[in-house]
mmCIF file of C-alpha atoms in Angstrom:
data_model
loop_
_atom_site.group_PDB
_atom_site.id
_atom_site.type_symbol
_atom_site.label_atom_id
_atom_site.label_comp_id
_atom_site.label_asym_id
_atom_site.label_seq_id
_atom_site.Cartn_x
_atom_site.Cartn_y
_atom_site.Cartn_z
ATOM 1 C CA UNK A 1 65.678 5.778 91.523
ATOM 2 C CA UNK A 2 66.932 6.791 88.088
ATOM 3 C CA UNK A 3 65.359 9.664 86.188
ATOM 4 C CA UNK A 4 65.757 10.608 82.567
ATOM 5 C CA UNK A 5 65.540 14.117 81.143
ATOM 6 C CA UNK A 6 64.198 14.658 77.669
ATOM 7 C CA UNK A 7 63.929 17.667 75.399
ATOM 8 C CA UNK A 8 60.394 18.962 74.810
ATOM 9 C CA UNK A 9 59.887 21.866 72.367
ATOM 10 C CA UNK A 10 63.518 22.911 72.785
ATOM 11 C CA UNK A 11 63.489 22.753 76.589
ATOM 12 C CA UNK A 12 64.647 20.089 79.003
ATOM 13 C CA UNK A 13 61.690 18.415 80.690
ATOM 14 C CA UNK A 14 61.573 18.023 84.439
ATOM 15 C CA UNK A 15 62.052 14.538 85.904
ATOM 16 C CA UNK A 16 58.291 14.236 86.549
ATOM 17 C CA UNK A 17 57.468 15.246 82.964
ATOM 18 C CA UNK A 18 60.067 12.822 81.637
ATOM 19 C CA UNK A 19 58.545 10.015 83.704
ATOM 20 C CA UNK A 20 55.073 10.827 82.359
ATOM 21 C CA UNK A 21 56.355 10.786 78.774
ATOM 22 C CA UNK A 22 58.192 7.493 79.317
ATOM 23 C CA UNK A 23 55.178 5.915 81.008
ATOM 24 C CA UNK A 24 52.920 6.989 78.153
ATOM 25 C CA UNK A 25 55.313 5.568 75.568
ATOM 26 C CA UNK A 26 55.616 2.251 77.407
ATOM 27 C CA UNK A 27 51.856 1.889 77.891
ATOM 28 C CA UNK A 28 51.133 2.468 74.218
ATOM 29 C CA UNK A 29 53.859 -0.023 73.254
ATOM 30 C CA UNK A 30 52.406 -2.612 75.623
ATOM 31 C CA UNK A 31 48.951 -1.970 74.148
ATOM 32 C CA UNK A 32 50.052 -2.189 70.508
ATOM 33 C CA UNK A 33 52.908 -4.707 70.650
ATOM 34 C CA UNK A 34 52.648 -6.401 74.045
ATOM 35 C CA UNK A 35 53.052 -8.370 76.124
ATOM 36 C CA UNK A 36 56.760 -7.416 76.330
ATOM 37 C CA UNK A 37 59.772 -8.108 78.534
ATOM 38 C CA UNK A 38 61.759 -5.309 80.163
ATOM 39 C CA UNK A 39 64.489 -5.975 77.616
ATOM 40 C CA UNK A 40 62.079 -5.572 74.734
ATOM 41 C CA UNK A 41 60.779 -2.329 76.224
ATOM 42 C CA UNK A 42 64.388 -1.128 76.518
ATOM 43 C CA UNK A 43 65.043 -1.892 72.844
ATOM 44 C CA UNK A 44 61.820 -0.262 71.643
ATOM 45 C CA UNK A 45 62.137 2.901 73.766
ATOM 46 C CA UNK A 46 65.906 3.416 73.850
ATOM 47 C CA UNK A 47 65.703 4.015 77.598
ATOM 48 C CA UNK A 48 68.300 2.722 80.034
ATOM 49 C CA UNK A 49 67.813 -0.509 81.932
ATOM 50 C CA UNK A 50 67.440 1.248 85.337
ATOM 51 C CA UNK A 51 64.891 3.656 83.850
ATOM 52 C CA UNK A 52 62.884 0.749 82.446
ATOM 53 C CA UNK A 53 63.012 -1.049 85.813
ATOM 54 C CA UNK A 54 61.648 2.053 87.588
ATOM 55 C CA UNK A 55 59.023 2.562 84.875
ATOM 56 C CA UNK A 56 57.727 -1.005 85.019
ATOM 57 C CA UNK A 57 57.432 -0.912 88.804
ATOM 58 C CA UNK A 58 55.628 2.426 88.649
ATOM 59 C CA UNK A 59 53.134 1.113 86.108
ATOM 60 C CA UNK A 60 52.531 -2.046 88.123
ATOM 61 C CA UNK A 61 51.601 0.105 91.102
ATOM 62 C CA UNK A 62 48.955 1.899 89.031
ATOM 63 C CA UNK A 63 47.238 -1.412 88.312
ATOM 64 C CA UNK A 64 47.435 -0.889 84.554
ATOM 65 C CA UNK A 65 50.332 -3.313 84.029
ATOM 66 C CA UNK A 66 51.028 -6.763 85.490
ATOM 67 C CA UNK A 67 53.328 -9.726 84.996
ATOM 68 C CA UNK A 68 51.532 -12.032 82.578
ATOM 69 C CA UNK A 69 54.184 -14.722 82.054
ATOM 70 C CA UNK A 70 57.828 -15.523 81.517
ATOM 71 C CA UNK A 71 60.073 -15.904 78.488
ATOM 72 C CA UNK A 72 63.508 -17.361 77.896
ATOM 73 C CA UNK A 73 62.857 -20.988 78.755
ATOM 74 C CA UNK A 74 64.884 -21.921 75.671
ATOM 75 C CA UNK A 75 68.060 -20.232 76.942
ATOM 76 C CA UNK A 76 70.294 -20.600 79.994
ATOM 77 C CA UNK A 77 69.817 -18.349 83.011
ATOM 78 C CA UNK A 78 66.741 -16.962 84.728
ATOM 79 C CA UNK A 79 63.580 -16.393 82.729
ATOM 80 C CA UNK A 80 62.531 -12.822 81.931
ATOM 81 C CA UNK A 81 59.205 -11.560 83.184
ATOM 82 C CA UNK A 82 56.683 -10.610 80.535
ATOM 83 C CA UNK A 83 54.535 -7.545 81.179
ATOM 84 C CA UNK A 84 51.131 -6.760 79.738
ATOM 85 C CA UNK A 85 48.210 -4.373 80.068
ATOM 86 C CA UNK A 86 45.646 -5.452 82.694
ATOM 87 C CA UNK A 87 42.697 -5.722 80.339
ATOM 88 C CA UNK A 88 39.980 -5.689 82.995
ATOM 89 C CA UNK A 89 41.323 -2.571 84.718
ATOM 90 C CA UNK A 90 38.820 -0.525 82.694
ATOM 91 C CA UNK A 91 35.752 -1.173 80.552
ATOM 92 C CA UNK A 92 33.951 0.804 77.859
ATOM 93 C CA UNK A 93 30.603 0.434 76.109
ATOM 94 C CA UNK A 94 29.483 1.019 72.555
ATOM 95 C CA UNK A 95 25.801 1.626 71.798
ATOM 96 C CA UNK A 96 24.252 1.434 68.318
ATOM 97 C CA UNK A 97 20.916 3.260 68.341
ATOM 98 C CA UNK A 98 18.428 2.665 65.529
ATOM 99 C CA UNK A 99 14.801 3.676 65.164
ATOM 100 C CA UNK A 100 13.641 0.129 65.904
ATOM 101 C CA UNK A 101 16.231 -1.156 68.360
ATOM 102 C CA UNK A 102 19.451 -0.768 70.322
ATOM 103 C CA UNK A 103 22.581 -2.934 70.445
ATOM 104 C CA UNK A 104 25.219 -2.720 73.196
ATOM 105 C CA UNK A 105 28.771 -4.043 73.384
ATOM 106 C CA UNK A 106 31.038 -3.838 76.453
ATOM 107 C CA UNK A 107 34.787 -4.229 75.871
ATOM 108 C CA UNK A 108 37.845 -4.317 78.115
ATOM 109 C CA UNK A 109 40.832 -1.965 77.995
ATOM 110 C CA UNK A 110 42.358 -3.889 75.079
ATOM 111 C CA UNK A 111 39.150 -3.718 73.064
ATOM 112 C CA UNK A 112 38.101 -7.326 73.523
ATOM 113 C CA UNK A 113 34.338 -7.874 73.591
ATOM 114 C CA UNK A 114 33.192 -9.258 76.938
ATOM 115 C CA UNK A 115 29.412 -8.776 76.814
ATOM 116 C CA UNK A 116 26.728 -7.935 74.261
ATOM 117 C CA UNK A 117 23.029 -7.159 74.594
ATOM 118 C CA UNK A 118 20.252 -5.984 72.272
ATOM 119 C CA UNK A 119 16.743 -4.615 72.638
ATOM 120 C CA UNK A 120 13.994 -4.233 70.010
ATOM 121 C CA UNK A 121 12.023 -0.996 70.302
ATOM 122 C CA UNK A 122 8.420 -0.757 69.109
ATOM 123 C CA UNK A 123 7.395 2.580 67.572
ATOM 124 C CA UNK A 124 4.422 3.070 69.889
ATOM 125 C CA UNK A 125 6.266 2.596 73.211
ATOM 126 C CA UNK A 126 6.410 5.548 75.604
ATOM 127 C CA UNK A 127 9.754 7.396 75.034
ATOM 128 C CA UNK A 128 10.507 7.638 78.751
ATOM 129 C CA UNK A 129 10.022 3.881 79.096
ATOM 130 C CA UNK A 130 12.349 3.266 76.144
ATOM 131 C CA UNK A 131 15.086 5.465 77.619
ATOM 132 C CA UNK A 132 14.850 3.677 80.964
ATOM 133 C CA UNK A 133 14.942 0.277 79.245
ATOM 134 C CA UNK A 134 18.084 1.209 77.282
ATOM 135 C CA UNK A 135 19.860 2.467 80.411
ATOM 136 C CA UNK A 136 18.989 -0.821 82.109
ATOM 137 C CA UNK A 137 20.255 -2.709 79.040
ATOM 138 C CA UNK A 138 23.669 -1.029 79.246
ATOM 139 C CA UNK A 139 23.805 -1.615 83.003
ATOM 140 C CA UNK A 140 23.038 -5.296 82.453
ATOM 141 C CA UNK A 141 25.770 -5.633 79.828
ATOM 142 C CA UNK A 142 28.293 -3.949 82.147
ATOM 143 C CA UNK A 143 27.320 -6.280 84.982
ATOM 144 C CA UNK A 144 27.730 -9.325 82.730
ATOM 145 C CA UNK A 145 31.186 -8.046 81.770
ATOM 146 C CA UNK A 146 32.194 -7.762 85.425
ATOM 147 C CA UNK A 147 32.714 -4.017 85.082
ATOM 148 C CA UNK A 148 32.445 -2.063 88.320
ATOM 149 C CA UNK A 149 31.948 1.029 86.168
ATOM 150 C CA UNK A 150 32.168 2.090 82.540
ATOM 151 C CA UNK A 151 34.977 4.493 81.769
ATOM 152 C CA UNK A 152 33.399 5.907 78.580
ATOM 153 C CA UNK A 153 30.286 5.168 76.510
ATOM 154 C CA UNK A 154 30.308 5.672 72.738
ATOM 155 C CA UNK A 155 26.930 6.087 71.041
ATOM 156 C CA UNK A 156 26.160 5.988 67.321
ATOM 157 C CA UNK A 157 22.812 7.185 66.002
ATOM 158 C CA UNK A 158 21.255 8.833 62.925
ATOM 159 C CA UNK A 159 21.143 12.605 62.716
ATOM 160 C CA UNK A 160 23.555 15.511 62.948
ATOM 161 C CA UNK A 161 25.813 15.821 65.977
ATOM 162 C CA UNK A 162 26.706 19.439 66.750
ATOM 163 C CA UNK A 163 30.541 19.578 66.877
ATOM 164 C CA UNK A 164 30.449 22.455 69.362
ATOM 165 C CA UNK A 165 28.060 20.936 71.916
ATOM 166 C CA UNK A 166 28.218 17.212 71.121
ATOM 167 C CA UNK A 167 24.421 17.123 71.157
ATOM 168 C CA UNK A 168 22.060 15.506 68.674
ATOM 169 C CA UNK A 169 20.340 17.781 66.195
ATOM 170 C CA UNK A 170 17.527 15.365 65.484
ATOM 171 C CA UNK A 171 15.646 15.959 62.243
ATOM 172 C CA UNK A 172 11.970 15.151 61.909
ATOM 173 C CA UNK A 173 11.217 11.472 61.642
ATOM 174 C CA UNK A 174 13.608 10.260 64.339
ATOM 175 C CA UNK A 175 12.159 9.097 67.676
ATOM 176 C CA UNK A 176 12.162 11.690 70.457
ATOM 177 C CA UNK A 177 13.906 9.277 72.830
ATOM 178 C CA UNK A 178 17.086 9.490 70.742
ATOM 179 C CA UNK A 179 17.716 13.024 71.970
ATOM 180 C CA UNK A 180 17.153 12.087 75.622
ATOM 181 C CA UNK A 181 19.253 8.927 75.660
ATOM 182 C CA UNK A 182 22.765 10.380 75.931
ATOM 183 C CA UNK A 183 21.862 12.477 78.975
ATOM 184 C CA UNK A 184 20.127 9.528 80.616
ATOM 185 C CA UNK A 185 23.114 7.213 80.090
ATOM 186 C CA UNK A 186 25.529 9.798 81.440
ATOM 187 C CA UNK A 187 23.380 10.335 84.520
ATOM 188 C CA UNK A 188 22.461 6.703 85.071
ATOM 189 C CA UNK A 189 25.930 5.214 84.672
ATOM 190 C CA UNK A 190 28.103 8.185 85.732
ATOM 191 C CA UNK A 191 30.281 7.793 82.626
ATOM 192 C CA UNK A 192 31.275 10.325 79.956
ATOM 193 C CA UNK A 193 29.176 9.854 76.817
ATOM 194 C CA UNK A 194 30.596 10.373 73.309
ATOM 195 C CA UNK A 195 27.826 10.881 70.754
ATOM 196 C CA UNK A 196 28.605 10.397 67.065
ATOM 197 C CA UNK A 197 26.774 10.008 63.779
ATOM 198 C CA UNK A 198 26.387 6.340 62.853
ATOM 199 C CA UNK A 199 27.992 6.663 59.398
ATOM 200 C CA UNK A 200 31.045 8.351 60.903
ATOM 201 C CA UNK A 201 31.432 5.421 63.299
ATOM 202 C CA UNK A 202 31.173 2.943 60.427
ATOM 203 C CA UNK A 203 34.071 4.802 58.792
ATOM 204 C CA UNK A 204 36.108 4.565 62.009
ATOM 205 C CA UNK A 205 35.569 0.800 62.034
ATOM 206 C CA UNK A 206 36.489 0.403 58.353
ATOM 207 C CA UNK A 207 39.716 2.376 58.821
ATOM 208 C CA UNK A 208 40.811 0.558 61.956
ATOM 209 C CA UNK A 209 39.553 -2.945 61.202
ATOM 210 C CA UNK A 210 38.329 -3.157 57.612
ATOM 211 C CA UNK A 211 38.709 -2.089 54.012
ATOM 212 C CA UNK A 212 40.837 1.052 54.406
ATOM 213 C CA UNK A 213 43.444 0.213 57.022
ATOM 214 C CA UNK A 214 46.035 1.357 54.482
ATOM 215 C CA UNK A 215 44.385 4.727 53.734
ATOM 216 C CA UNK A 216 44.724 8.045 55.544
ATOM 217 C CA UNK A 217 42.152 9.776 53.316
ATOM 218 C CA UNK A 218 38.888 8.258 52.065
ATOM 219 C CA UNK A 219 35.112 8.633 52.015
ATOM 220 C CA UNK A 220 32.582 6.011 53.068
ATOM 221 C CA UNK A 221 29.189 5.981 51.360
ATOM 222 C CA UNK A 222 26.398 4.525 53.457
ATOM 223 C CA UNK A 223 23.898 2.922 51.089
ATOM 224 C CA UNK A 224 20.778 1.583 52.749
ATOM 225 C CA UNK A 225 17.350 2.879 53.708
ATOM 226 C CA UNK A 226 19.130 6.164 54.434
ATOM 227 C CA UNK A 227 21.981 7.619 52.388
ATOM 228 C CA UNK A 228 24.992 9.350 53.873
ATOM 229 C CA UNK A 229 28.755 9.625 53.791
ATOM 230 C CA UNK A 230 31.672 9.944 56.183
ATOM 231 C CA UNK A 231 34.755 11.937 55.227
ATOM 232 C CA UNK A 232 38.208 11.137 56.623
ATOM 233 C CA UNK A 233 41.047 13.438 55.543
ATOM 234 C CA UNK A 234 44.605 12.795 56.765
ATOM 235 C CA UNK A 235 43.234 10.340 59.346
ATOM 236 C CA UNK A 236 40.912 12.989 60.808
ATOM 237 C CA UNK A 237 37.142 12.526 60.727
ATOM 238 C CA UNK A 238 35.657 15.731 59.297
ATOM 239 C CA UNK A 239 32.245 16.782 60.614
ATOM 240 C CA UNK A 240 31.688 20.282 59.210
ATOM 241 C CA UNK A 241 30.416 23.450 60.884
ATOM 242 C CA UNK A 242 27.078 21.927 61.905
ATOM 243 C CA UNK A 243 27.957 18.241 61.808
ATOM 244 C CA UNK A 244 26.479 17.918 58.332
ATOM 245 C CA UNK A 245 29.503 16.786 56.330
ATOM 246 C CA UNK A 246 28.410 13.805 54.260
ATOM 247 C CA UNK A 247 24.680 14.536 53.985
ATOM 248 C CA UNK A 248 24.850 13.421 50.357
ATOM 249 C CA UNK A 249 21.228 12.294 50.260
ATOM 250 C CA UNK A 250 20.539 15.992 49.555
ATOM 251 C CA UNK A 251 23.147 16.175 46.772
ATOM 252 C CA UNK A 252 21.559 17.461 43.528
ATOM 253 C CA UNK A 253 22.413 15.004 40.760
ATOM 254 C CA UNK A 254 21.160 14.366 37.219
ATOM 255 C CA UNK A 255 18.533 11.700 36.666
ATOM 256 C CA UNK A 256 16.038 12.711 39.350
ATOM 257 C CA UNK A 257 12.551 14.141 38.861
ATOM 258 C CA UNK A 258 13.270 17.341 40.770
ATOM 259 C CA UNK A 259 15.561 18.942 43.324
ATOM 260 C CA UNK A 260 15.983 18.353 47.051
ATOM 261 C CA UNK A 261 14.793 20.931 49.555
ATOM 262 C CA UNK A 262 15.739 22.075 53.034
ATOM 263 C CA UNK A 263 13.062 19.774 54.450
ATOM 264 C CA UNK A 264 13.498 16.666 52.313
ATOM 265 C CA UNK A 265 16.021 14.813 50.174
ATOM 266 C CA UNK A 266 13.474 13.686 47.548
ATOM 267 C CA UNK A 267 14.966 14.815 44.276
ATOM 268 C CA UNK A 268 18.505 14.450 45.582
ATOM 269 C CA UNK A 269 20.998 11.586 45.404
ATOM 270 C CA UNK A 270 18.751 9.646 47.809
ATOM 271 C CA UNK A 271 16.118 9.406 45.060
ATOM 272 C CA UNK A 272 18.557 7.436 42.902
ATOM 273 C CA UNK A 273 20.209 5.048 45.367
ATOM 274 C CA UNK A 274 17.980 4.822 48.453
ATOM 275 C CA UNK A 275 16.398 1.448 49.154
ATOM 276 C CA UNK A 276 13.100 2.321 47.465
ATOM 277 C CA UNK A 277 14.929 3.467 44.335
ATOM 278 C CA UNK A 278 17.065 0.309 44.296
ATOM 279 C CA UNK A 279 13.975 -1.917 44.507
ATOM 280 C CA UNK A 280 12.234 0.078 41.757
ATOM 281 C CA UNK A 281 15.303 -0.181 39.518
ATOM 282 C CA UNK A 282 15.390 -3.931 40.105
ATOM 283 C CA UNK A 283 11.754 -4.265 39.041
ATOM 284 C CA UNK A 284 12.546 -2.377 35.842
ATOM 285 C CA UNK A 285 15.107 -5.088 35.104
ATOM 286 C CA UNK A 286 12.679 -7.905 35.865
ATOM 287 C CA UNK A 287 14.053 -8.678 39.325
ATOM 288 C CA UNK A 288 12.023 -9.092 42.508
ATOM 289 C CA UNK A 289 13.244 -9.209 46.086
ATOM 290 C CA UNK A 290 12.897 -12.723 47.567
ATOM 291 C CA UNK A 291 10.025 -12.984 50.018
ATOM 292 C CA UNK A 292 12.412 -13.428 52.936
ATOM 293 C CA UNK A 293 14.117 -10.155 52.118
ATOM 294 C CA UNK A 294 11.227 -7.914 53.137
ATOM 295 C CA UNK A 295 11.377 -6.739 56.715
ATOM 296 C CA UNK A 296 11.345 -3.637 58.816
ATOM 297 C CA UNK A 297 10.281 -0.911 56.426
ATOM 298 C CA UNK A 298 8.705 -3.363 53.979
ATOM 299 C CA UNK A 299 9.319 -3.089 50.243
ATOM 300 C CA UNK A 300 11.278 0.118 50.725
ATOM 301 C CA UNK A 301 13.400 -1.229 53.556
ATOM 302 C CA UNK A 302 17.125 -1.796 53.304
ATOM 303 C CA UNK A 303 16.497 -5.513 53.838
ATOM 304 C CA UNK A 304 14.582 -5.706 50.560
ATOM 305 C CA UNK A 305 17.268 -3.775 48.688
ATOM 306 C CA UNK A 306 19.957 -6.028 50.127
ATOM 307 C CA UNK A 307 18.001 -9.137 49.147
ATOM 308 C CA UNK A 308 17.381 -7.988 45.577
ATOM 309 C CA UNK A 309 21.064 -7.246 45.066
ATOM 310 C CA UNK A 310 22.001 -10.691 46.301
ATOM 311 C CA UNK A 311 19.442 -12.126 43.889
ATOM 312 C CA UNK A 312 20.899 -10.049 41.055
ATOM 313 C CA UNK A 313 24.332 -11.547 41.634
ATOM 314 C CA UNK A 314 22.856 -14.927 40.646
ATOM 315 C CA UNK A 315 20.438 -13.776 37.934
ATOM 316 C CA UNK A 316 22.621 -13.849 34.838
ATOM 317 C CA UNK A 317 22.238 -11.108 32.200
ATOM 318 C CA UNK A 318 19.281 -9.377 33.898
ATOM 319 C CA UNK A 319 21.249 -9.189 37.120
ATOM 320 C CA UNK A 320 24.333 -7.873 35.326
ATOM 321 C CA UNK A 321 22.327 -5.104 33.642
ATOM 322 C CA UNK A 322 20.714 -4.095 36.932
ATOM 323 C CA UNK A 323 24.026 -3.981 38.815
ATOM 324 C CA UNK A 324 25.618 -1.896 36.085
ATOM 325 C CA UNK A 325 22.710 0.569 36.116
ATOM 326 C CA UNK A 326 22.905 0.817 39.903
ATOM 327 C CA UNK A 327 26.674 1.338 39.746
ATOM 328 C CA UNK A 328 26.178 4.184 37.272
ATOM 329 C CA UNK A 329 23.825 5.876 39.740
ATOM 330 C CA UNK A 330 26.172 5.427 42.705
ATOM 331 C CA UNK A 331 29.049 6.764 40.604
ATOM 332 C CA UNK A 332 27.263 10.116 40.261
ATOM 333 C CA UNK A 333 27.573 10.699 44.000
ATOM 334 C CA UNK A 334 31.118 9.376 44.182
ATOM 335 C CA UNK A 335 32.252 11.576 41.287
ATOM 336 C CA UNK A 336 30.689 14.669 42.873
ATOM 337 C CA UNK A 337 32.543 14.015 46.131
ATOM 338 C CA UNK A 338 35.785 13.393 44.255
ATOM 339 C CA UNK A 339 35.500 16.686 42.375
ATOM 340 C CA UNK A 340 35.520 18.561 45.703
ATOM 341 C CA UNK A 341 37.652 16.427 48.033
ATOM 342 C CA UNK A 342 39.779 14.129 45.823
ATOM 343 C CA UNK A 343 39.822 11.394 48.512
ATOM 344 C CA UNK A 344 41.447 8.798 46.257
ATOM 345 C CA UNK A 345 39.299 6.017 47.726
ATOM 346 C CA UNK A 346 35.597 5.438 48.324
ATOM 347 C CA UNK A 347 34.157 2.634 50.447
ATOM 348 C CA UNK A 348 30.651 1.321 49.774
ATOM 349 C CA UNK A 349 29.050 0.565 53.120
ATOM 350 C CA UNK A 350 25.558 0.014 54.442
ATOM 351 C CA UNK A 351 23.386 -2.933 53.517
ATOM 352 C CA UNK A 352 23.471 -2.211 49.785
ATOM 353 C CA UNK A 353 27.219 -1.623 49.626
ATOM 354 C CA UNK A 354 28.019 -4.776 51.568
ATOM 355 C CA UNK A 355 25.573 -6.908 49.561
ATOM 356 C CA UNK A 356 27.058 -5.695 46.260
ATOM 357 C CA UNK A 357 30.539 -6.578 47.446
ATOM 358 C CA UNK A 358 33.622 -6.358 45.273
ATOM 359 C CA UNK A 359 31.597 -6.775 42.061
ATOM 360 C CA UNK A 360 29.483 -3.667 42.624
ATOM 361 C CA UNK A 361 32.541 -1.736 43.827
ATOM 362 C CA UNK A 362 34.408 -2.612 40.624
ATOM 363 C CA UNK A 363 31.518 -1.416 38.480
ATOM 364 C CA UNK A 364 31.268 1.861 40.399
ATOM 365 C CA UNK A 365 35.017 2.419 40.018
ATOM 366 C CA UNK A 366 34.762 1.940 36.251
ATOM 367 C CA UNK A 367 31.908 4.456 35.985
ATOM 368 C CA UNK A 368 33.722 6.990 38.176
ATOM 369 C CA UNK A 369 36.765 6.712 35.899
ATOM 370 C CA UNK A 370 34.573 7.836 32.991
ATOM 371 C CA UNK A 371 33.203 10.801 34.949
ATOM 372 C CA UNK A 372 36.295 12.127 36.706
ATOM 373 C CA UNK A 373 39.973 12.591 35.819
ATOM 374 C CA UNK A 374 40.863 12.007 39.490
ATOM 375 C CA UNK A 375 41.955 8.412 40.098
ATOM 376 C CA UNK A 376 39.633 6.922 42.693
ATOM 377 C CA UNK A 377 39.692 3.404 44.046
ATOM 378 C CA UNK A 378 36.334 1.981 45.120
ATOM 379 C CA UNK A 379 36.158 -0.798 47.718
ATOM 380 C CA UNK A 380 33.374 -2.728 49.391
ATOM 381 C CA UNK A 381 33.005 -2.358 53.140
ATOM 382 C CA UNK A 382 34.014 -5.495 55.028
ATOM 383 C CA UNK A 383 33.330 -4.773 58.707
ATOM 384 C CA UNK A 384 29.719 -5.920 58.371
ATOM 385 C CA UNK A 385 26.459 -5.028 60.041
ATOM 386 C CA UNK A 386 28.182 -4.398 63.374
ATOM 387 C CA UNK A 387 30.373 -1.614 61.999
ATOM 388 C CA UNK A 388 28.532 1.186 63.793
ATOM 389 C CA UNK A 389 28.678 -0.661 67.113
ATOM 390 C CA UNK A 390 32.357 -1.476 66.663
ATOM 391 C CA UNK A 391 33.092 2.136 65.777
ATOM 392 C CA UNK A 392 31.309 3.252 68.944
ATOM 393 C CA UNK A 393 33.465 0.882 71.028
ATOM 394 C CA UNK A 394 36.658 2.118 69.342
ATOM 395 C CA UNK A 395 35.722 5.754 69.998
ATOM 396 C CA UNK A 396 35.082 5.069 73.684
ATOM 397 C CA UNK A 397 38.251 2.991 73.896
ATOM 398 C CA UNK A 398 40.410 5.749 72.384
ATOM 399 C CA UNK A 399 39.104 8.255 74.919
ATOM 400 C CA UNK A 400 39.714 5.853 77.805
ATOM 401 C CA UNK A 401 43.222 4.864 76.723
ATOM 402 C CA UNK A 402 44.194 8.484 76.123
ATOM 403 C CA UNK A 403 42.954 9.398 79.588
ATOM 404 C CA UNK A 404 44.666 6.491 81.353
ATOM 405 C CA UNK A 405 47.817 6.251 79.219
ATOM 406 C CA UNK A 406 48.149 9.821 77.936
ATOM 407 C CA UNK A 407 47.541 10.826 74.338
ATOM 408 C CA UNK A 408 50.097 9.205 71.983
#
C-alpha cells in the first residue's frame, strides 16, 4: 500500500489524515466532474498512480464508488475502467410546506429526482392528523424511490427560523402544525431535519440552478401573497440574529398610508407590492385579472396577481403603464436594500417576479438606477414554482455529501 503525506496548516499530516483528504478530494471530483478513469483522477489530483489505485479500491469498498463503464475503445491496449458515484447509496428528501399543502421530492446522492408526492391541506383539518399525513407522505415518497432510509430531510416553510436552535418561530396566521412537523419527521423517519425559511431556499436554488449562478453576492425578492427577501453575501446565506434578515414586508417606504408595526406589515413595503396591492394597482389602470387567475386566497391571492401581470404583458399601453408603475414600487424596496448592502444584483422571485419576467426586471433596474448611485443589476427568477422544493433538496444533499464525502 502506498501512502502520501501532505502539509496541513504547516504540519505534515499523518498517513490516515492524508488518505482522508485524498478520498474527500476524489469523491468531490467524481461528483462534480465524473464519471472518471483512474488516469483522469491522477491528472486532476496530482497524486501518484499507486496512490490513486489504493484510493479507488478504498472508495469501492465503502460502496460510494463503483465501476460504471470503460473508456479507450478507440485506442490500442486494454480499456480503462470508469468510476462513478453510486447514486442510490444514499437518498435525501426536500419538503415544501405551505399553508394549504405540502410537496415532497426524494433525490439520490447525485441530486437526481427519483420520486415526488404532494398533499393538499384543508384549513379545518385537525393539526395532528395533518402532521401524521405529511409524515406518511414522505415515507411513501421514500418507498417509491427505493430508499431504505433518508439521510437528511430539508424543509422549507414560511416564518422565521431561529439560527441558534433551528426551530420555527411561527408568527400568528400560520397553521399550528407547521411547528410540529419537523419534530414529527425527525422522529418518524429517523433522519436529521434541516429547517429553513422558504425564501432562503428559493435563493439557494436560483444561485445553484438559476438566474445567479455567476454571482457570489445578491438579494432575492419574493413577490407574491407574502413579501420577503433572501440575502446572500460572498456565497453565504445571511439569516440575522433572529432569522429575520429579509423581512422587507415591514420596510417603511414612501407611498403608503401609514407605517408598519411590530404586529403587522400594513403600511410597509408589503402594502405597495403584495398581491392585493398589485391587483388594486391593476384596476386603477383598467386591468382585471382573468377569471381563471383567481384561486386560493381569492382576489388577493398570488394567483390573481400573477394572472393580471400576464394580462398586462398583452394589454398594450394600459399594460405598459401598469408595469412601469409596479416597477417603480418594487424599486423602492430594492433601492433601500442596495443602500445598506450594495449586493450588485437583485432577483425578482415569487409568482409576481416570475410572471413579470425580464420585462419587469428591466423596468425595475431602470427605476433603481434613478434612485441609487450603486450599480445594481435586476434579473427575473428562472427556477420556477418548484424553487423552494429544489432548494430544500439541495440543502439536504449538501449536508449528506459533506457527511459522506467530507466537507470540500
